Amino acid sequence: MDAYEVVVKPLITEKSVWQSGRRFDATGDKPARGGTYTFQVHNKANKAQIRDAIERIYGVKVLDVRTGKDPGKRRRYRYSVGRTATVKKAVVTLHPDYHIDLF
């Protein structure tokens, strides 16, 4: 899968903007880490593919990738029932020396 197929788009919400600005200092057992950024990714992409795609597209170093799926909701249209699309999100934590300018 190509890097541009893995990452669909960045998700810009109030929470993701707040998280991208936060930085965390190192503790005794954890290294320092930079902000976290949220992306909508391909449903079949795994964490290794997401890490490689973000590093290739934005030229940053990724420390951690967390993923989750939002299942599609049931919607009714006239006399039939359908579903909206299932969306997979990835929250990517960067090395403290890097950042992504999304806006």
mmCIF file with all atom_site columns, C-alpha atoms in Angstrom:
data_model
loop_
_atom_site.group_PDB
_atom_site.id
_atom_site.type_symbol
_atom_site.label_atom_id
_atom_site.label_alt_id
_atom_site.label_comp_id
_atom_site.label_asym_id
_atom_site.label_entity_id
_atom_site.label_seq_id
_atom_site.pdbx_PDB_ins_code
_atom_site.Cartn_x
_atom_site.Cartn_y
_atom_site.Cartn_z
_atom_site.occupancy
_atom_site.B_iso_or_equiv
_atom_site.pdbx_formal_charge
_atom_site.auth_seq_id
_atom_site.auth_comp_id
_atom_site.auth_asym_id
_atom_site.auth_atom_id
_atom_site.pdbx_PDB_model_num
ATOM 1   C CA . MET A 1 1   ? 0.000   0.000  0.000  1.00 0.00 ? 1   MET A CA 1
ATOM 2   C CA . ASP A 1 2   ? 1.342   3.443  -0.933 1.00 0.00 ? 2   ASP A CA 1
ATOM 3   C CA . ALA A 1 3   ? 1.980   5.998  1.835  1.00 0.00 ? 3   ALA A CA 1
ATOM 4   C CA . TYR A 1 4   ? -0.648  8.334  0.383  1.00 0.00 ? 4   TYR A CA 1
ATOM 5   C CA . GLU A 1 5   ? -3.217  5.512  0.384  1.00 0.00 ? 5   GLU A CA 1
ATOM 6   C CA . VAL A 1 6   ? -2.556  4.761  4.059  1.00 0.00 ? 6   VAL A CA 1
ATOM 7   C CA . VAL A 1 7   ? -3.138  8.309  5.331  1.00 0.00 ? 7   VAL A CA 1
ATOM 8   C CA . VAL A 1 8   ? -6.516  9.580  4.147  1.00 0.00 ? 8   VAL A CA 1
ATOM 9   C CA . LYS A 1 9   ? -6.490  12.999 5.851  1.00 0.00 ? 9   LYS A CA 1
ATOM 10  C CA . PRO A 1 10  ? -5.540  14.729 9.095  1.00 0.00 ? 10  PRO A CA 1
ATOM 11  C CA . LEU A 1 11  ? -8.427  15.176 11.525 1.00 0.00 ? 11  LEU A CA 1
ATOM 12  C CA . ILE A 1 12  ? -8.609  18.755 12.784 1.00 0.00 ? 12  ILE A CA 1
ATOM 13  C CA . THR A 1 13  ? -10.797 19.005 15.888 1.00 0.00 ? 13  THR A CA 1
ATOM 14  C CA . GLU A 1 14  ? -10.540 21.012 19.095 1.00 0.00 ? 14  GLU A CA 1
ATOM 15  C CA . LYS A 1 15  ? -9.115  18.020 20.936 1.00 0.00 ? 15  LYS A CA 1
ATOM 16  C CA . SER A 1 16  ? -6.554  17.160 18.250 1.00 0.00 ? 16  SER A CA 1
ATOM 17  C CA . VAL A 1 17  ? -5.357  20.787 18.053 1.00 0.00 ? 17  VAL A CA 1
ATOM 18  C CA . TRP A 1 18  ? -4.947  20.859 21.839 1.00 0.00 ? 18  TRP A CA 1
ATOM 19  C CA . GLN A 1 19  ? -3.053  17.548 21.837 1.00 0.00 ? 19  GLN A CA 1
ATOM 20  C CA . SER A 1 20  ? -0.726  18.651 19.042 1.00 0.00 ? 20  SER A CA 1
ATOM 21  C CA . GLY A 1 21  ? 0.447   21.596 21.134 1.00 0.00 ? 21  GLY A CA 1
ATOM 22  C CA . ARG A 1 22  ? 1.205   19.555 24.269 1.00 0.00 ? 22  ARG A CA 1
ATOM 23  C CA . ARG A 1 23  ? 4.695   18.313 24.966 1.00 0.00 ? 23  ARG A CA 1
ATOM 24  C CA . PHE A 1 24  ? 5.727   15.955 27.748 1.00 0.00 ? 24  PHE A CA 1
ATOM 25  C CA . ASP A 1 25  ? 8.997   15.925 29.671 1.00 0.00 ? 25  ASP A CA 1
ATOM 26  C CA . ALA A 1 26  ? 11.011  12.814 30.320 1.00 0.00 ? 26  ALA A CA 1
ATOM 27  C CA . THR A 1 27  ? 10.479  10.863 33.532 1.00 0.00 ? 27  THR A CA 1
ATOM 28  C CA . GLY A 1 28  ? 12.621  8.207  35.144 1.00 0.00 ? 28  GLY A CA 1
ATOM 29  C CA . ASP A 1 29  ? 11.226  5.399  33.021 1.00 0.00 ? 29  ASP A CA 1
ATOM 30  C CA . LYS A 1 30  ? 9.804   7.199  29.944 1.00 0.00 ? 30  LYS A CA 1
ATOM 31  C CA . PRO A 1 31  ? 11.576  9.337  27.336 1.00 0.00 ? 31  PRO A CA 1
ATOM 32  C CA . ALA A 1 32  ? 10.394  12.825 26.424 1.00 0.00 ? 32  ALA A CA 1
ATOM 33  C CA . ARG A 1 33  ? 7.768   12.965 23.705 1.00 0.00 ? 33  ARG A CA 1
ATOM 34  C CA . GLY A 1 34  ? 6.311   15.590 21.446 1.00 0.00 ? 34  GLY A CA 1
ATOM 35  C CA . GLY A 1 35  ? 2.742   16.396 20.522 1.00 0.00 ? 35  GLY A CA 1
ATOM 36  C CA . THR A 1 36  ? 0.199   13.937 19.173 1.00 0.00 ? 36  THR A CA 1
ATOM 37  C CA . TYR A 1 37  ? -1.563  14.283 15.838 1.00 0.00 ? 37  TYR A CA 1
ATOM 38  C CA . THR A 1 38  ? -4.736  12.541 14.670 1.00 0.00 ? 38  THR A CA 1
ATOM 39  C CA . PHE A 1 39  ? -5.223  11.137 11.169 1.00 0.00 ? 39  PHE A CA 1
ATOM 40  C CA . GLN A 1 40  ? -7.923  9.230  9.369  1.00 0.00 ? 40  GLN A CA 1
ATOM 41  C CA . VAL A 1 41  ? -6.258  6.159  7.856  1.00 0.00 ? 41  VAL A CA 1
ATOM 42  C CA . HIS A 1 42  ? -7.182  3.283  5.555  1.00 0.00 ? 42  HIS A CA 1
ATOM 43  C CA . ASN A 1 43  ? -9.279  0.631  7.314  1.00 0.00 ? 43  ASN A CA 1
ATOM 44  C CA . LYS A 1 44  ? -6.802  -2.176 6.560  1.00 0.00 ? 44  LYS A CA 1
ATOM 45  C CA . ALA A 1 45  ? -3.621  -0.273 7.466  1.00 0.00 ? 45  ALA A CA 1
ATOM 46  C CA . ASN A 1 46  ? -1.649  -1.562 10.451 1.00 0.00 ? 46  ASN A CA 1
ATOM 47  C CA . LYS A 1 47  ? 0.489   0.427  12.891 1.00 0.00 ? 47  LYS A CA 1
ATOM 48  C CA . ALA A 1 48  ? 3.771   -0.256 11.086 1.00 0.00 ? 48  ALA A CA 1
ATOM 49  C CA . GLN A 1 49  ? 2.331   0.967  7.777  1.00 0.00 ? 49  GLN A CA 1
ATOM 50  C CA . ILE A 1 50  ? 0.897   4.076  9.460  1.00 0.00 ? 50  ILE A CA 1
ATOM 51  C CA . ARG A 1 51  ? 4.261   4.851  11.122 1.00 0.00 ? 51  ARG A CA 1
ATOM 52  C CA . ASP A 1 52  ? 6.141   4.498  7.826  1.00 0.00 ? 52  ASP A CA 1
ATOM 53  C CA . ALA A 1 53  ? 3.599   6.603  5.919  1.00 0.00 ? 53  ALA A CA 1
ATOM 54  C CA . ILE A 1 54  ? 3.675   9.489  8.427  1.00 0.00 ? 54  ILE A CA 1
ATOM 55  C CA . GLU A 1 55  ? 7.479   9.470  8.541  1.00 0.00 ? 55  GLU A CA 1
ATOM 56  C CA . ARG A 1 56  ? 7.680   9.442  4.736  1.00 0.00 ? 56  ARG A CA 1
ATOM 57  C CA . ILE A 1 57  ? 5.006   12.083 4.049  1.00 0.00 ? 57  ILE A CA 1
ATOM 58  C CA . TYR A 1 58  ? 5.854   14.608 6.775  1.00 0.00 ? 58  TYR A CA 1
ATOM 59  C CA . GLY A 1 59  ? 9.565   13.868 7.350  1.00 0.00 ? 59  GLY A CA 1
ATOM 60  C CA . VAL A 1 60  ? 9.239   13.361 11.123 1.00 0.00 ? 60  VAL A CA 1
ATOM 61  C CA . LYS A 1 61  ? 10.188  10.661 13.631 1.00 0.00 ? 61  LYS A CA 1
ATOM 62  C CA . VAL A 1 62  ? 7.231   8.770  15.136 1.00 0.00 ? 62  VAL A CA 1
ATOM 63  C CA . LEU A 1 63  ? 7.484   7.370  18.671 1.00 0.00 ? 63  LEU A CA 1
ATOM 64  C CA . ASP A 1 64  ? 4.057   5.783  19.098 1.00 0.00 ? 64  ASP A CA 1
ATOM 65  C CA . VAL A 1 65  ? 0.913   4.955  17.095 1.00 0.00 ? 65  VAL A CA 1
ATOM 66  C CA . ARG A 1 66  ? -2.479  4.293  18.654 1.00 0.00 ? 66  ARG A CA 1
ATOM 67  C CA . THR A 1 67  ? -5.409  3.202  16.485 1.00 0.00 ? 67  THR A CA 1
ATOM 68  C CA . GLY A 1 68  ? -9.129  2.787  16.853 1.00 0.00 ? 68  GLY A CA 1
ATOM 69  C CA . LYS A 1 69  ? -12.178 2.241  14.675 1.00 0.00 ? 69  LYS A CA 1
ATOM 70  C CA . ASP A 1 70  ? -15.437 4.162  14.747 1.00 0.00 ? 70  ASP A CA 1
ATOM 71  C CA . PRO A 1 71  ? -18.071 1.756  13.419 1.00 0.00 ? 71  PRO A CA 1
ATOM 72  C CA . GLY A 1 72  ? -20.590 3.056  10.904 1.00 0.00 ? 72  GLY A CA 1
ATOM 73  C CA . LYS A 1 73  ? -23.959 4.153  12.223 1.00 0.00 ? 73  LYS A CA 1
ATOM 74  C CA . ARG A 1 74  ? -27.312 2.853  11.053 1.00 0.00 ? 74  ARG A CA 1
ATOM 75  C CA . ARG A 1 75  ? -29.166 5.416  8.964  1.00 0.00 ? 75  ARG A CA 1
ATOM 76  C CA . ARG A 1 76  ? -32.613 5.239  7.469  1.00 0.00 ? 76  ARG A CA 1
ATOM 77  C CA . TYR A 1 77  ? -33.347 6.514  3.986  1.00 0.00 ? 77  TYR A CA 1
ATOM 78  C CA . ARG A 1 78  ? -36.997 6.352  2.994  1.00 0.00 ? 78  ARG A CA 1
ATOM 79  C CA . TYR A 1 79  ? -38.017 2.700  3.394  1.00 0.00 ? 79  TYR A CA 1
ATOM 80  C CA . SER A 1 80  ? -34.595 1.109  3.647  1.00 0.00 ? 80  SER A CA 1
ATOM 81  C CA . VAL A 1 81  ? -31.883 1.023  6.282  1.00 0.00 ? 81  VAL A CA 1
ATOM 82  C CA . GLY A 1 82  ? -28.196 1.431  5.524  1.00 0.00 ? 82  GLY A CA 1
ATOM 83  C CA . ARG A 1 83  ? -24.934 2.156  7.299  1.00 0.00 ? 83  ARG A CA 1
ATOM 84  C CA . THR A 1 84  ? -22.431 4.963  7.133  1.00 0.00 ? 84  THR A CA 1
ATOM 85  C CA . ALA A 1 85  ? -18.806 4.080  6.504  1.00 0.00 ? 85  ALA A CA 1
ATOM 86  C CA . THR A 1 86  ? -16.555 2.719  9.258  1.00 0.00 ? 86  THR A CA 1
ATOM 87  C CA . VAL A 1 87  ? -13.653 5.090  9.944  1.00 0.00 ? 87  VAL A CA 1
ATOM 88  C CA . LYS A 1 88  ? -10.231 4.144  11.332 1.00 0.00 ? 88  LYS A CA 1
ATOM 89  C CA . LYS A 1 89  ? -8.309  6.811  13.246 1.00 0.00 ? 89  LYS A CA 1
ATOM 90  C CA . ALA A 1 90  ? -4.650  6.899  14.220 1.00 0.00 ? 90  ALA A CA 1
ATOM 91  C CA . VAL A 1 91  ? -3.175  9.049  16.985 1.00 0.00 ? 91  VAL A CA 1
ATOM 92  C CA . VAL A 1 92  ? 0.518   9.521  16.261 1.00 0.00 ? 92  VAL A CA 1
ATOM 93  C CA . THR A 1 93  ? 3.003   10.683 18.929 1.00 0.00 ? 93  THR A CA 1
ATOM 94  C CA . LEU A 1 94  ? 6.121   12.388 17.614 1.00 0.00 ? 94  LEU A CA 1
ATOM 95  C CA . HIS A 1 95  ? 9.668   12.713 18.876 1.00 0.00 ? 95  HIS A CA 1
ATOM 96  C CA . PRO A 1 96  ? 10.022  16.024 20.832 1.00 0.00 ? 96  PRO A CA 1
ATOM 97  C CA . ASP A 1 97  ? 12.357  17.527 18.213 1.00 0.00 ? 97  ASP A CA 1
ATOM 98  C CA . TYR A 1 98  ? 9.707   17.295 15.463 1.00 0.00 ? 98  TYR A CA 1
ATOM 99  C CA . HIS A 1 99  ? 6.319   18.840 14.730 1.00 0.00 ? 99  HIS A CA 1
ATOM 100 C CA . ILE A 1 100 ? 3.838   18.961 11.853 1.00 0.00 ? 100 ILE A CA 1
ATOM 101 C CA . ASP A 1 101 ? 2.387   22.222 10.548 1.00 0.00 ? 101 ASP A CA 1
ATOM 102 C CA . LEU A 1 102 ? -1.192  21.295 9.670  1.00 0.00 ? 102 LEU A CA 1
ATOM 103 C CA . PHE A 1 103 ? -2.686  24.805 9.533  1.00 0.00 ? 103 PHE A CA 1
#
